[in-house]
Structures are given as C-alpha cells and as structure tokens.
Amino acid sequence: MRNKIIIGNWKMNLSLADAQDLTFKLKSSIKVERPAEITVCPPSVYLLTISNILKDTPHIKTGAQNMFYKEEGAYTGEVSPKMLKDLHIEMVIIGHSERRQYFNESDKDVNLKIKAALKFGLTPVFCVGEDLKIREKGEAESQVKNQVLEGIKDLNSADIEKLIIAYEPVWAIGTGKICSGEDANKIIKMIRSTIKEKSTPQISETVRILYGGSVKSDNFGEHIKYPDIDGGLVGGASLNFEEFMKLIDLASNAHSQVQSHSV
Ligand code: PGA
C-alpha cells in the first residue's frame, strides 16, 4: 500500500527566524511518526539550518526546491546533487512550473536533473502540469503525458520506482482555484498508466503521485480521499503552522481509512 505524503514547498518565503520558528513548532508537535509522511522544502540557503533542526526527527524530512544536474564546476549560483547529499537532504523538487516558467527549464533539463538526483540517491519530486490555455483547448492529458514521458526518458524501471510525481496544474498554483478532486484523480490515473507503459504494473501501483495547486485544509479533504491521489505538494498553506498541521492530519486520516478498508 502506498503511504500518503505531504510536502511543504516554502518557495522563496520566510525570514530565517520565521523558518526556524515554523520548523521548531512542527518538530515539537510531531513527536512520533504519523501515518502520512512529511517533508519540508526550505529555500536552499536555509537547508543546512533546517535539516540540522530536524536531524533527530527522521519522520520529518528536509527536501530541496531545485538543483542543477552537474556534480560540480563553474556554474555560478547553482547547487549540485552532491552538495545536497552532503547536507543529508533526501528529496528534491524537480521541474516545478515556476522553474519552467521563470527560469526556462525545459523537459530536457528536467530529465537531466531527475537522472542526476537519482545518481546521488535523492528522491526526485517530479512536477508536471498544464497551463490554462492548454486546459481550455482540452489538451491537458496529452501535455501532461508528454511531460511525464520526457521527464522519465531513458530511465529504467528501478529508477522510475524511486520517483514521486506531483501533478500541479499551473492555473491552480497560488491562484486559489483548485482543480476538482475528480479531475485531478483522472489525470493522476492517466499518469499512473503512463508509468505502467514505461515500467511494470507493479511499479505503477507503487509510485506515489501527488496533487498540488492551491491545496488548503478546507479543500483538500475531497482530494485526498481519491485512491490515486497519494498526497499533496503544498505551497502557500505550508507556511502556516496550523494549516500545515491540518493537512498532515487530513492525509494521515485518509491513510488510516484506506488501510482499514484493505485489511
Ligand atoms: P500553492 O503552490 O499551494 O501555493 O498553490 C503549490 C506549489 O507550487 O507547489
């Protein structure tokens, strides 16, 4: 059975003091493992501080928001997978739509980054999602499928199994407009069958696929009940301690319910 997972993407937000404060609050409130897995992704300059706070709390992981695909070298301003590994970071968001939109990251870059992350034993949180124009043209499924295929190009089944995928429709990110649970589940099912085509039926049932885009505690209860939605990649709501805790509770309860049905 797939564990639910909630990942907080803090983006370029919070002062260092606020980031530490939020982390200490999470740490003191989540003393034992929850049914849902939890990761926070601070800005890269805070990674060491936050991962140090959480180092004796293995059930709250620290992830990075981005990395370059080269191991080292003259790439001013970039952070390498090797450096993340040095900081004991376990996870890295790759191909977030804001990276694609503002920093011109292509599907090819995303593919190289996924391969580099896997090489260094980092779990890629591979983001895909269509923009509003594509959705209005009725091409959401085909574009997302294409992003998935380009992102996993040349990966073997064992590598595909290590991915976490996040379906994040661009029009829903930071806009307050959430994609309905039904629609999100439909696209996520399609992603799962694409993974099946490129790996094995068993792997397609193991890979976690999350929803992201305006996730809040008052709208996510609907989504997390869908069997193919394995959790959330949360932006704005992850900056607020109470909201983030509510989302962790929603995912944990959904996990426990699935578990009791499958017993
Ligand atoms: P949001 O961002 O929850 O603020 O919409 C989600 C994301 O970009 O991962």
CSV table of C-alpha atoms in Angstrom, one decimal, residues 21-210:
chain,number,residue,atom,x,y,z
A,21,ASP,CA,10.3,29.0,14.3
A,22,LEU,CA,8.0,27.1,11.9
A,23,THR,CA,10.4,24.1,12.0
A,24,PHE,CA,10.6,24.0,15.8
A,25,LYS,CA,6.8,24.2,16.0
A,26,LEU,CA,6.5,21.2,13.6
A,27,LYS,CA,9.1,19.3,15.4
A,28,SER,CA,7.6,19.7,18.9
A,29,SER,CA,4.1,18.9,17.6
A,30,ILE,CA,5.0,15.8,15.5
A,31,LYS,CA,7.0,13.8,18.0
A,32,VAL,CA,6.2,10.4,16.6
A,33,GLU,CA,5.7,9.1,13.1
A,34,ARG,CA,2.4,9.9,11.5
A,35,PRO,CA,0.6,7.6,9.0
A,36,ALA,CA,1.3,10.3,6.4
A,37,GLU,CA,5.0,11.1,5.6
A,38,ILE,CA,6.1,14.7,6.0
A,39,THR,CA,8.7,16.7,4.2
A,40,VAL,CA,9.5,20.5,4.2
A,41,CYS,CA,11.4,22.2,1.4
A,42,PRO,CA,13.0,25.4,2.6
A,43,PRO,CA,14.9,27.8,0.3
A,44,SER,CA,18.4,26.4,-0.4
A,45,VAL,CA,20.2,29.0,1.9
A,46,TYR,CA,18.2,27.6,4.9
A,47,LEU,CA,18.7,23.9,4.1
A,48,LEU,CA,21.5,23.3,6.5
A,49,THR,CA,19.9,25.1,9.4
A,50,ILE,CA,16.5,23.4,8.9
A,51,SER,CA,18.0,19.9,8.3
A,52,ASN,CA,20.0,20.3,11.5
A,53,ILE,CA,16.9,21.1,13.5
A,54,LEU,CA,15.2,18.0,12.1
A,55,LYS,CA,18.2,15.6,12.1
A,56,ASP,CA,16.9,13.8,15.2
A,57,THR,CA,13.3,13.8,13.8
A,58,PRO,CA,13.6,11.3,10.9
A,59,HIS,CA,9.8,11.3,10.4
A,60,ILE,CA,10.0,15.0,9.2
A,61,LYS,CA,12.3,15.1,6.2
A,62,THR,CA,14.0,18.1,4.6
A,63,GLY,CA,13.9,18.5,0.8
A,64,ALA,CA,15.4,21.0,-1.6
A,65,GLN,CA,13.3,23.0,-4.1
A,66,ASN,CA,15.7,22.7,-7.0
A,67,MET,CA,19.2,21.7,-8.0
A,68,PHE,CA,21.5,21.7,-11.1
A,69,TYR,CA,22.3,18.4,-12.9
A,70,LYS,CA,26.1,18.8,-12.8
A,71,GLU,CA,28.1,17.4,-10.0
A,72,GLU,CA,30.4,20.4,-9.6
A,73,GLY,CA,32.1,23.1,-11.6
A,74,ALA,CA,31.9,26.7,-12.8
A,75,TYR,CA,28.1,27.1,-12.6
A,76,THR,CA,27.8,30.3,-10.6
A,77,GLY,CA,24.8,30.4,-8.3
A,78,GLU,CA,23.9,26.7,-8.7
A,79,VAL,CA,23.6,23.9,-6.1
A,80,SER,CA,24.6,20.3,-7.0
A,81,PRO,CA,23.1,17.0,-6.1
A,82,LYS,CA,26.3,16.1,-4.4
A,83,MET,CA,26.1,19.1,-2.2
A,84,LEU,CA,22.5,18.3,-1.2
A,85,LYS,CA,23.6,14.8,-0.4
A,86,ASP,CA,26.4,16.2,1.8
A,87,LEU,CA,23.7,18.0,3.8
A,88,HIS,CA,21.8,14.7,4.2
A,89,ILE,CA,19.0,16.0,2.1
A,90,GLU,CA,16.8,13.1,0.8
A,91,MET,CA,14.4,14.7,-1.6
A,92,VAL,CA,14.4,17.4,-4.3
A,93,ILE,CA,11.6,19.1,-6.2
A,94,ILE,CA,12.4,19.0,-9.9
A,95,GLY,CA,10.6,20.7,-12.8
A,96,HIS,CA,8.3,22.9,-10.7
A,97,SER,CA,6.2,25.0,-13.0
A,98,GLU,CA,7.8,28.2,-11.6
A,99,ARG,CA,11.2,26.9,-12.6
A,100,ARG,CA,9.9,26.0,-16.1
A,101,GLN,CA,8.1,29.4,-16.4
A,102,TYR,CA,10.6,31.9,-14.9
A,103,PHE,CA,13.9,30.1,-15.4
A,104,ASN,CA,13.2,28.5,-18.8
A,105,GLU,CA,13.7,24.9,-17.6
A,106,SER,CA,12.9,22.6,-20.4
A,107,ASP,CA,11.7,19.0,-20.3
A,108,LYS,CA,15.3,18.0,-21.3
A,109,ASP,CA,16.7,19.9,-18.2
A,110,VAL,CA,14.1,18.2,-16.1
A,111,ASN,CA,15.1,14.8,-17.4
A,112,LEU,CA,18.8,15.5,-16.8
A,113,LYS,CA,18.0,16.7,-13.2
A,114,ILE,CA,16.0,13.6,-12.5
A,115,LYS,CA,18.8,11.4,-13.6
A,116,ALA,CA,21.4,13.4,-11.6
A,117,ALA,CA,19.2,13.3,-8.5
A,118,LEU,CA,18.8,9.5,-8.8
A,119,LYS,CA,22.5,9.0,-9.3
A,120,PHE,CA,23.1,10.7,-6.0
A,121,GLY,CA,20.4,8.8,-4.2
A,122,LEU,CA,18.0,11.7,-3.9
A,123,THR,CA,14.3,11.2,-4.4
A,124,PRO,CA,13.0,13.5,-7.2
A,125,VAL,CA,9.6,15.1,-6.7
A,126,PHE,CA,9.0,15.4,-10.4
A,127,CYS,CA,6.4,18.1,-11.2
A,128,VAL,CA,4.1,18.2,-14.2
A,129,GLY,CA,1.0,20.2,-15.1
A,130,GLU,CA,-0.7,22.1,-17.9
A,131,ASP,CA,-1.4,25.8,-18.1
A,132,LEU,CA,-4.8,27.3,-18.5
A,133,LYS,CA,-4.7,27.7,-22.3
A,134,ILE,CA,-3.8,24.0,-22.8
A,135,ARG,CA,-6.6,23.0,-20.4
A,136,GLU,CA,-9.2,25.2,-22.3
A,137,LYS,CA,-8.1,23.6,-25.5
A,138,GLY,CA,-8.8,20.2,-24.0
A,139,GLU,CA,-5.2,19.1,-24.2
A,140,ALA,CA,-4.3,18.8,-20.5
A,141,GLU,CA,-4.0,15.0,-20.6
A,142,SER,CA,-1.8,14.9,-23.7
A,143,GLN,CA,0.5,17.6,-22.5
A,144,VAL,CA,0.9,16.1,-19.0
A,145,LYS,CA,1.5,12.7,-20.6
A,146,ASN,CA,4.2,14.2,-22.8
A,147,GLN,CA,5.9,15.9,-19.8
A,148,VAL,CA,5.9,12.6,-18.0
A,149,LEU,CA,7.4,10.8,-20.9
A,150,GLU,CA,10.1,13.4,-21.5
A,151,GLY,CA,11.0,13.6,-17.8
A,152,ILE,CA,11.5,9.8,-17.4
A,153,LYS,CA,13.2,9.3,-20.8
A,154,ASP,CA,15.9,6.6,-20.6
A,155,LEU,CA,15.1,5.7,-17.0
A,156,ASN,CA,14.9,2.1,-16.2
A,157,SER,CA,12.0,0.6,-14.1
A,158,ALA,CA,14.1,0.5,-11.0
A,159,ASP,CA,14.7,4.3,-11.3
A,160,ILE,CA,11.1,5.0,-12.2
A,161,GLU,CA,10.0,3.3,-9.0
A,162,LYS,CA,12.0,5.8,-6.9
A,163,LEU,CA,10.2,8.8,-8.2
A,164,ILE,CA,7.5,10.8,-6.5
A,165,ILE,CA,5.4,12.6,-9.2
A,166,ALA,CA,3.4,15.8,-8.5
A,167,TYR,CA,0.5,16.8,-10.8
A,168,GLU,CA,0.3,20.6,-10.4
A,169,PRO,CA,-2.0,22.3,-13.0
A,170,VAL,CA,-0.3,25.7,-13.5
A,171,TRP,CA,-3.6,27.6,-13.4
A,172,ALA,CA,-4.2,26.3,-9.9
A,173,ILE,CA,-0.8,27.2,-8.3
A,174,GLY,CA,-1.1,30.2,-6.0
A,175,THR,CA,-4.4,31.3,-7.5
A,176,GLY,CA,-6.9,29.9,-5.0
A,177,LYS,CA,-8.5,27.9,-7.9
A,178,ILE,CA,-8.2,24.3,-7.1
A,179,CYS,CA,-8.6,21.5,-9.7
A,180,SER,CA,-11.5,19.3,-8.5
A,181,GLY,CA,-10.7,16.0,-6.9
A,182,GLU,CA,-12.4,14.2,-9.7
A,183,ASP,CA,-10.4,16.0,-12.4
A,184,ALA,CA,-7.1,15.6,-10.5
A,185,ASN,CA,-7.7,11.9,-9.9
A,186,LYS,CA,-8.4,11.4,-13.7
A,187,ILE,CA,-5.1,13.0,-14.7
A,188,ILE,CA,-3.2,11.2,-12.0
A,189,LYS,CA,-4.7,7.9,-13.1
A,190,MET,CA,-3.5,8.7,-16.6
A,191,ILE,CA,0.0,9.4,-15.2
A,192,ARG,CA,-0.1,6.0,-13.4
A,193,SER,CA,-1.0,4.2,-16.7
A,194,THR,CA,1.8,6.1,-18.5
A,195,ILE,CA,4.2,4.8,-15.8
A,196,LYS,CA,2.8,1.3,-16.3
A,197,GLU,CA,3.6,1.5,-20.1
A,198,LYS,CA,7.2,2.5,-19.3
A,199,SER,CA,7.8,0.2,-16.3
A,200,THR,CA,5.7,-2.6,-14.8
A,201,PRO,CA,2.1,-2.8,-13.5
A,202,GLN,CA,3.6,-3.4,-10.0
A,203,ILE,CA,5.8,-0.3,-10.2
A,204,SER,CA,2.9,1.8,-11.5
A,205,GLU,CA,1.0,0.8,-8.3
A,206,THR,CA,4.0,1.7,-6.1
A,207,VAL,CA,4.9,5.2,-7.4
A,208,ARG,CA,3.4,8.0,-5.4
A,209,ILE,CA,1.6,10.7,-7.3
A,210,LEU,CA,0.6,13.9,-5.5
